[in-house]
Amino acid sequence: MERVTKAAPPARHSTGHADDPFDLAARAAERVAELTGVAHHDVALCLGSGWAAAADHLGEVVAEVPGTEVPGFTPPAVVGHAGTIRSIRVEREDDGPLHALVLPRTHFYEGRGVRAVAHGVRTAAAAGCRTVVLTNGCGGLDPAIAPGSPVLIADHLNLTGATPLEGATFVDMTDLYSSRLRDLARTVDPDLPEGVYAQFHGPQYETPAEVRMAGVLGATLVGMSTALEAVAARHAGLEVLGFSLVTNLAAGVQEHPLSHEEVLEAGRAAAPRCAALLAGVVPLL
């Protein structure tokens, strides 16, 4: 299958400040290349709750390093979230291999600031990636989509009150979650449903009233990640493919109380399906 690439984003120059986020991403990418021995990566993945085990099925793990050895990355704050960076060689039938970069996630609710949230996708762009796959575990608003179901993200609502963009930086968000990549995903699983993802700040789960509000606004999925990363990815010139795994029905949709253990258990149960989906999709990117 022919691979479509996007033009590289405009070069970003240092602001002269020691904490410039793009300089930090460039240093991180240099360190990733040094530690992995891979000078250029093609696709990045951020694997949320229920998705982490999928990395084991993508191909040959060339290198695995603690995120804390790379500038700008911090230890995971949540049980069940990975803190390692992996470089994986993915074989393809009709083309040469591609190099996938699996990056850890910083959540906005960790209190490290929106720059830390965006650092992973900015590092991916600096490492040469043209595509990023963003995944998460989420609450579902549609009772017809059962827990354990992967869903394509078609659009999002950013309800965090924050943005990774700084200053007068105007970026078009039309087709943010690439329709081309969603079509590719459906060649692997034609029955994938689509949804609109609403990112809340967290870390508390959404109240039933907040879930109803999100539904009125058009959301069918609710969670605490992804939207801010997607905005930063578009700004960095990356094409975005998003997947949610419905780990539970959201508050007010199901009757029993929510728990993190429920999310982890649903993720473990759905791991084989998520792994097969990504193993089929990533070689097409």
mmCIF file of C-alpha atoms in Angstrom:
data_model
loop_
_atom_site.group_PDB
_atom_site.id
_atom_site.type_symbol
_atom_site.label_atom_id
_atom_site.label_comp_id
_atom_site.label_asym_id
_atom_site.label_seq_id
_atom_site.Cartn_x
_atom_site.Cartn_y
_atom_site.Cartn_z
ATOM 1 C CA MET A 1 0.000 0.000 0.000
ATOM 2 C CA GLU A 2 1.336 3.435 -0.931
ATOM 3 C CA ARG A 3 2.374 5.481 2.044
ATOM 4 C CA VAL A 4 1.197 9.094 2.076
ATOM 5 C CA THR A 5 3.427 11.536 3.900
ATOM 6 C CA LYS A 6 2.758 15.093 4.909
ATOM 7 C CA ALA A 7 5.063 18.021 4.343
ATOM 8 C CA ALA A 8 7.375 18.747 7.233
ATOM 9 C CA PRO A 9 6.221 21.538 9.548
ATOM 10 C CA PRO A 10 8.037 24.870 9.477
ATOM 11 C CA ALA A 11 11.361 24.814 11.299
ATOM 12 C CA ARG A 12 11.075 25.869 14.910
ATOM 13 C CA HIS A 13 13.800 28.064 16.287
ATOM 14 C CA SER A 14 14.868 28.559 19.865
ATOM 15 C CA THR A 15 13.241 31.388 21.742
ATOM 16 C CA GLY A 16 16.470 31.835 23.636
ATOM 17 C CA HIS A 17 14.885 30.566 26.853
ATOM 18 C CA ALA A 18 16.351 27.545 28.598
ATOM 19 C CA ASP A 19 12.896 25.969 28.928
ATOM 20 C CA ASP A 20 11.853 26.320 25.269
ATOM 21 C CA PRO A 21 9.610 23.258 24.671
ATOM 22 C CA PHE A 22 10.787 22.655 21.103
ATOM 23 C CA ASP A 23 14.440 22.788 22.098
ATOM 24 C CA LEU A 24 13.636 20.288 24.852
ATOM 25 C CA ALA A 25 11.883 18.017 22.323
ATOM 26 C CA ALA A 26 14.884 18.241 19.986
ATOM 27 C CA ARG A 27 17.242 17.257 22.809
ATOM 28 C CA ALA A 28 14.927 14.395 23.748
ATOM 29 C CA ALA A 29 14.866 13.149 20.152
ATOM 30 C CA GLU A 30 18.666 13.242 19.985
ATOM 31 C CA ARG A 31 18.848 11.228 23.196
ATOM 32 C CA VAL A 32 16.285 8.711 21.875
ATOM 33 C CA ALA A 33 18.402 8.218 18.741
ATOM 34 C CA GLU A 34 21.507 7.745 20.885
ATOM 35 C CA LEU A 35 19.924 5.257 23.282
ATOM 36 C CA THR A 36 18.021 3.215 20.678
ATOM 37 C CA GLY A 37 20.566 3.329 17.867
ATOM 38 C CA VAL A 38 17.750 4.324 15.486
ATOM 39 C CA ALA A 39 18.399 7.661 13.821
ATOM 40 C CA HIS A 40 14.898 8.146 12.395
ATOM 41 C CA HIS A 41 11.480 6.925 13.520
ATOM 42 C CA ASP A 42 8.410 6.839 11.281
ATOM 43 C CA VAL A 43 5.384 6.488 13.564
ATOM 44 C CA ALA A 44 4.837 7.174 17.262
ATOM 45 C CA LEU A 45 2.391 5.509 19.609
ATOM 46 C CA CYS A 46 1.081 6.606 22.976
ATOM 47 C CA LEU A 47 -0.538 3.570 24.551
ATOM 48 C CA GLY A 48 -3.117 4.304 27.231
ATOM 49 C CA SER A 49 -5.060 2.047 29.590
ATOM 50 C CA GLY A 50 -5.731 -1.297 27.931
ATOM 51 C CA TRP A 51 -3.321 -0.699 25.056
ATOM 52 C CA ALA A 52 0.182 -1.057 26.528
ATOM 53 C CA ALA A 53 0.482 -4.799 25.863
ATOM 54 C CA ALA A 54 -0.083 -4.153 22.152
ATOM 55 C CA ALA A 55 3.521 -3.001 21.816
ATOM 56 C CA ASP A 56 4.652 -6.610 22.314
ATOM 57 C CA HIS A 57 2.901 -7.626 19.086
ATOM 58 C CA LEU A 58 4.056 -4.887 16.715
ATOM 59 C CA GLY A 59 7.448 -6.328 15.815
ATOM 60 C CA GLU A 60 11.019 -6.646 17.013
ATOM 61 C CA VAL A 61 11.844 -4.503 20.034
ATOM 62 C CA VAL A 62 15.120 -2.864 19.026
ATOM 63 C CA ALA A 63 15.584 -1.003 22.305
ATOM 64 C CA GLU A 64 13.737 -0.256 25.526
ATOM 65 C CA VAL A 65 14.903 2.517 27.855
ATOM 66 C CA PRO A 66 13.451 4.202 30.947
ATOM 67 C CA GLY A 67 11.754 7.451 30.057
ATOM 68 C CA THR A 68 13.622 9.163 32.862
ATOM 69 C CA GLU A 69 16.839 8.800 30.827
ATOM 70 C CA VAL A 70 15.420 11.115 28.157
ATOM 71 C CA PRO A 71 15.100 14.882 28.731
ATOM 72 C CA GLY A 72 11.589 16.027 29.618
ATOM 73 C CA PHE A 73 10.090 12.642 30.517
ATOM 74 C CA THR A 74 9.085 11.818 34.093
ATOM 75 C CA PRO A 75 8.115 8.601 35.924
ATOM 76 C CA PRO A 76 4.484 7.485 35.480
ATOM 77 C CA ALA A 77 2.142 8.740 38.167
ATOM 78 C CA VAL A 78 -0.497 6.012 37.825
ATOM 79 C CA VAL A 79 -0.425 2.250 38.388
ATOM 80 C CA GLY A 80 -0.909 0.497 35.045
ATOM 81 C CA HIS A 81 0.769 3.224 32.981
ATOM 82 C CA ALA A 82 4.137 2.458 31.377
ATOM 83 C CA GLY A 83 7.139 4.740 31.807
ATOM 84 C CA THR A 84 9.446 3.230 29.196
ATOM 85 C CA ILE A 85 10.330 4.291 25.662
ATOM 86 C CA ARG A 86 10.493 1.543 23.064
ATOM 87 C CA SER A 87 11.864 1.469 19.538
ATOM 88 C CA ILE A 88 10.193 -1.288 17.505
ATOM 89 C CA ARG A 89 11.029 -2.492 14.001
ATOM 90 C CA VAL A 90 7.749 -3.220 12.197
ATOM 91 C CA GLU A 91 7.932 -5.412 9.114
ATOM 92 C CA ARG A 92 5.660 -4.727 6.137
ATOM 93 C CA GLU A 93 4.732 -7.007 3.258
ATOM 94 C CA ASP A 94 4.792 -4.503 0.394
ATOM 95 C CA ASP A 95 7.373 -2.035 1.614
ATOM 96 C CA GLY A 96 10.463 -1.824 3.774
ATOM 97 C CA PRO A 97 10.262 -1.912 7.558
ATOM 98 C CA LEU A 98 9.236 1.108 9.579
ATOM 99 C CA HIS A 99 10.437 2.151 13.000
ATOM 100 C CA ALA A 100 7.793 2.749 15.634
ATOM 101 C CA LEU A 101 8.474 4.820 18.733
ATOM 102 C CA VAL A 102 6.343 3.959 21.778
ATOM 103 C CA LEU A 103 6.276 6.885 24.200
ATOM 104 C CA PRO A 104 4.964 7.255 27.763
ATOM 105 C CA ARG A 105 2.199 9.722 28.570
ATOM 106 C CA THR A 106 2.024 12.574 31.033
ATOM 107 C CA HIS A 107 -1.544 13.397 32.066
ATOM 108 C CA PHE A 108 -2.670 16.968 32.609
ATOM 109 C CA TYR A 109 -4.028 16.062 36.051
ATOM 110 C CA GLU A 110 -0.485 15.227 37.239
ATOM 111 C CA GLY A 111 0.086 18.961 37.640
ATOM 112 C CA ARG A 112 3.268 19.121 35.566
ATOM 113 C CA GLY A 113 1.804 21.597 33.107
ATOM 114 C CA VAL A 114 0.551 21.351 29.559
ATOM 115 C CA ARG A 115 4.080 21.498 28.119
ATOM 116 C CA ALA A 116 4.813 18.172 29.810
ATOM 117 C CA VAL A 117 1.623 16.724 28.311
ATOM 118 C CA ALA A 118 2.689 17.801 24.810
ATOM 119 C CA HIS A 119 6.317 16.750 25.178
ATOM 120 C CA GLY A 120 5.818 13.205 23.888
ATOM 121 C CA VAL A 121 4.282 14.161 20.543
ATOM 122 C CA ARG A 122 6.755 17.014 20.097
ATOM 123 C CA THR A 123 9.594 14.564 20.688
ATOM 124 C CA ALA A 124 8.024 12.210 18.143
ATOM 125 C CA ALA A 125 7.971 14.946 15.513
ATOM 126 C CA ALA A 126 11.580 15.878 16.281
ATOM 127 C CA ALA A 127 12.522 12.185 15.961
ATOM 128 C CA GLY A 128 11.221 12.137 12.378
ATOM 129 C CA CYS A 129 7.727 10.730 12.872
ATOM 130 C CA ARG A 130 4.991 11.847 10.501
ATOM 131 C CA THR A 131 2.161 9.905 12.164
ATOM 132 C CA VAL A 132 1.096 9.451 15.776
ATOM 133 C CA VAL A 133 -1.363 6.911 17.173
ATOM 134 C CA LEU A 134 -2.999 8.182 20.367
ATOM 135 C CA THR A 135 -4.899 5.646 22.472
ATOM 136 C CA ASN A 136 -6.740 5.756 25.777
ATOM 137 C CA GLY A 137 -9.105 3.955 28.069
ATOM 138 C CA CYS A 138 -12.351 5.855 28.491
ATOM 139 C CA GLY A 139 -15.900 5.893 29.757
ATOM 140 C CA GLY A 140 -18.607 5.268 27.203
ATOM 141 C CA LEU A 141 -21.904 7.121 26.872
ATOM 142 C CA ASP A 142 -23.478 4.762 24.349
ATOM 143 C CA PRO A 143 -24.857 1.599 26.028
ATOM 144 C CA ALA A 144 -24.676 -0.117 22.628
ATOM 145 C CA ILE A 145 -20.857 0.036 22.770
ATOM 146 C CA ALA A 146 -19.980 -2.464 25.464
ATOM 147 C CA PRO A 147 -16.950 -2.238 27.742
ATOM 148 C CA GLY A 148 -13.993 -3.873 26.024
ATOM 149 C CA SER A 149 -14.796 -2.275 22.661
ATOM 150 C CA PRO A 150 -12.201 -0.219 20.732
ATOM 151 C CA VAL A 151 -13.594 2.919 19.090
ATOM 152 C CA LEU A 152 -12.101 5.228 16.464
ATOM 153 C CA ILE A 153 -11.925 8.846 17.610
ATOM 154 C CA ALA A 154 -13.494 11.062 14.954
ATOM 155 C CA ASP A 155 -13.270 14.374 16.840
ATOM 156 C CA HIS A 156 -12.868 15.728 20.331
ATOM 157 C CA LEU A 157 -14.084 18.251 22.869
ATOM 158 C CA ASN A 158 -11.302 19.824 24.904
ATOM 159 C CA LEU A 159 -12.967 20.518 28.263
ATOM 160 C CA THR A 160 -9.732 21.052 30.197
ATOM 161 C CA GLY A 161 -9.650 24.835 29.805
ATOM 162 C CA ALA A 162 -6.055 24.546 28.557
ATOM 163 C CA THR A 163 -4.119 24.315 25.290
ATOM 164 C CA PRO A 164 -0.556 23.319 24.402
ATOM 165 C CA LEU A 165 -0.350 26.243 21.985
ATOM 166 C CA GLU A 166 1.234 29.438 23.227
ATOM 167 C CA GLY A 167 0.819 32.996 22.013
ATOM 168 C CA ALA A 168 -0.911 33.894 18.750
ATOM 169 C CA THR A 169 -0.608 30.372 17.340
ATOM 170 C CA PHE A 170 -3.613 29.666 15.132
ATOM 171 C CA VAL A 171 -3.858 26.069 13.948
ATOM 172 C CA ASP A 172 -6.705 24.529 11.933
ATOM 173 C CA MET A 173 -8.343 21.597 13.701
ATOM 174 C CA THR A 174 -10.457 20.384 10.754
ATOM 175 C CA ASP A 175 -10.012 16.618 10.259
ATOM 176 C CA LEU A 176 -7.692 16.543 13.275
ATOM 177 C CA TYR A 177 -8.252 12.795 13.619
ATOM 178 C CA SER A 178 -7.353 11.913 10.050
ATOM 179 C CA SER A 179 -10.216 10.494 8.007
ATOM 180 C CA ARG A 180 -7.606 8.860 5.757
ATOM 181 C CA LEU A 181 -6.122 6.967 8.694
ATOM 182 C CA ARG A 182 -9.559 6.039 10.013
ATOM 183 C CA ASP A 183 -10.317 4.492 6.629
ATOM 184 C CA LEU A 184 -7.058 2.533 6.837
ATOM 185 C CA ALA A 185 -8.039 1.260 10.286
ATOM 186 C CA ARG A 186 -11.341 0.006 8.896
ATOM 187 C CA THR A 187 -9.492 -2.152 6.379
ATOM 188 C CA VAL A 188 -8.249 -4.064 9.436
ATOM 189 C CA ASP A 189 -11.550 -4.011 11.362
ATOM 190 C CA PRO A 190 -14.535 -2.889 9.248
ATOM 191 C CA ASP A 191 -16.832 -2.924 12.288
ATOM 192 C CA LEU A 192 -14.978 -0.271 14.292
ATOM 193 C CA PRO A 193 -17.455 2.310 15.588
ATOM 194 C CA GLU A 194 -16.580 6.007 15.741
ATOM 195 C CA GLY A 195 -17.047 8.456 18.572
ATOM 196 C CA VAL A 196 -16.370 11.969 19.800
ATOM 197 C CA TYR A 197 -14.006 12.065 22.774
ATOM 198 C CA ALA A 198 -14.338 14.651 25.544
ATOM 199 C CA GLN A 199 -11.256 15.286 27.651
ATOM 200 C CA PHE A 200 -11.890 16.420 31.200
ATOM 201 C CA HIS A 201 -9.135 17.617 33.518
ATOM 202 C CA GLY A 202 -9.383 14.794 36.091
ATOM 203 C CA PRO A 203 -8.165 13.025 38.136
ATOM 204 C CA GLN A 204 -11.662 12.556 39.568
ATOM 205 C CA TYR A 205 -14.065 10.645 37.383
ATOM 206 C CA GLU A 206 -16.810 12.684 35.778
ATOM 207 C CA THR A 207 -20.055 13.240 37.645
ATOM 208 C CA PRO A 208 -23.303 12.005 36.084
ATOM 209 C CA ALA A 209 -24.209 15.637 35.362
ATOM 210 C CA GLU A 210 -20.883 16.231 33.628
ATOM 211 C CA VAL A 211 -21.404 13.103 31.560
ATOM 212 C CA ARG A 212 -24.873 14.323 30.552
ATOM 213 C CA MET A 213 -23.382 17.717 29.632
ATOM 214 C CA ALA A 214 -20.729 16.043 27.470
ATOM 215 C CA GLY A 215 -23.445 14.030 25.755
ATOM 216 C CA VAL A 216 -25.484 17.159 25.027
ATOM 217 C CA LEU A 217 -22.353 18.703 23.495
ATOM 218 C CA GLY A 218 -21.935 15.687 21.229
ATOM 219 C CA ALA A 219 -19.489 13.445 23.071
ATOM 220 C CA THR A 220 -19.846 9.678 23.143
ATOM 221 C CA LEU A 221 -16.575 9.013 25.022
ATOM 222 C CA VAL A 222 -15.141 10.697 28.130
ATOM 223 C CA GLY A 223 -11.658 10.571 29.621
ATOM 224 C CA MET A 224 -8.624 12.472 30.881
ATOM 225 C CA SER A 225 -6.094 12.455 28.025
ATOM 226 C CA THR A 226 -5.557 12.630 24.258
ATOM 227 C CA ALA A 227 -7.169 15.937 23.210
ATOM 228 C CA LEU A 228 -4.283 18.151 24.342
ATOM 229 C CA GLU A 229 -1.798 15.755 22.745
ATOM 230 C CA ALA A 230 -3.739 15.770 19.480
ATOM 231 C CA VAL A 231 -3.672 19.566 19.313
ATOM 232 C CA ALA A 232 0.084 19.587 19.908
ATOM 233 C CA ALA A 233 0.544 16.853 17.315
ATOM 234 C CA ARG A 234 -1.327 18.813 14.648
ATOM 235 C CA HIS A 235 0.769 21.889 15.458
ATOM 236 C CA ALA A 236 3.933 19.773 15.077
ATOM 237 C CA GLY A 237 2.843 18.508 11.655
ATOM 238 C CA LEU A 238 1.847 14.980 12.646
ATOM 239 C CA GLU A 239 -1.090 13.077 11.163
ATOM 240 C CA VAL A 240 -3.215 11.755 14.031
ATOM 241 C CA LEU A 241 -5.013 8.433 14.448
ATOM 242 C CA GLY A 242 -6.959 8.056 17.684
ATOM 243 C CA PHE A 243 -8.444 5.004 19.410
ATOM 244 C CA SER A 244 -10.418 4.779 22.638
ATOM 245 C CA LEU A 245 -11.024 1.561 24.511
ATOM 246 C CA VAL A 246 -14.328 1.713 26.359
ATOM 247 C CA THR A 247 -13.297 0.318 29.737
ATOM 248 C CA ASN A 248 -16.577 1.130 31.480
ATOM 249 C CA LEU A 249 -19.856 2.885 30.924
ATOM 250 C CA ALA A 250 -19.626 6.435 32.252
ATOM 251 C CA ALA A 251 -21.167 7.656 35.504
ATOM 252 C CA GLY A 252 -24.932 7.799 35.228
ATOM 253 C CA VAL A 253 -24.917 5.387 32.283
ATOM 254 C CA GLN A 254 -24.046 2.452 34.534
ATOM 255 C CA GLU A 255 -25.472 2.126 38.025
ATOM 256 C CA HIS A 256 -22.501 0.892 40.077
ATOM 257 C CA PRO A 257 -19.653 3.202 41.217
ATOM 258 C CA LEU A 258 -16.560 3.635 39.038
ATOM 259 C CA SER A 259 -13.107 2.439 40.104
ATOM 260 C CA HIS A 260 -9.584 2.433 38.705
ATOM 261 C CA GLU A 261 -9.390 -1.313 39.244
ATOM 262 C CA GLU A 262 -12.423 -1.737 36.970
ATOM 263 C CA VAL A 263 -10.579 0.225 34.271
ATOM 264 C CA LEU A 264 -7.458 -1.917 34.638
ATOM 265 C CA GLU A 265 -9.428 -5.173 34.570
ATOM 266 C CA ALA A 266 -11.340 -4.156 31.434
ATOM 267 C CA GLY A 267 -8.044 -3.198 29.831
ATOM 268 C CA ARG A 268 -6.515 -6.581 30.634
ATOM 269 C CA ALA A 269 -9.524 -8.392 29.204
ATOM 270 C CA ALA A 270 -9.473 -6.361 25.984
ATOM 271 C CA ALA A 271 -5.683 -6.456 25.510
ATOM 272 C CA PRO A 272 -5.657 -9.263 22.885
ATOM 273 C CA ARG A 273 -8.208 -7.461 20.709
ATOM 274 C CA CYS A 274 -6.359 -4.141 21.013
ATOM 275 C CA ALA A 275 -3.047 -5.827 20.219
ATOM 276 C CA ALA A 276 -4.449 -7.474 17.085
ATOM 277 C CA LEU A 277 -5.962 -4.187 15.933
ATOM 278 C CA LEU A 278 -2.744 -2.188 16.281
ATOM 279 C CA ALA A 279 -0.622 -5.019 14.841
ATOM 280 C CA GLY A 280 -2.788 -4.810 11.739
ATOM 281 C CA VAL A 281 -2.957 -1.031 11.511
ATOM 282 C CA VAL A 282 0.593 0.139 12.256
ATOM 283 C CA PRO A 283 2.222 -1.540 9.202
ATOM 284 C CA LEU A 284 -0.194 0.403 6.999
ATOM 285 C CA LEU A 285 0.874 3.811 8.337
#
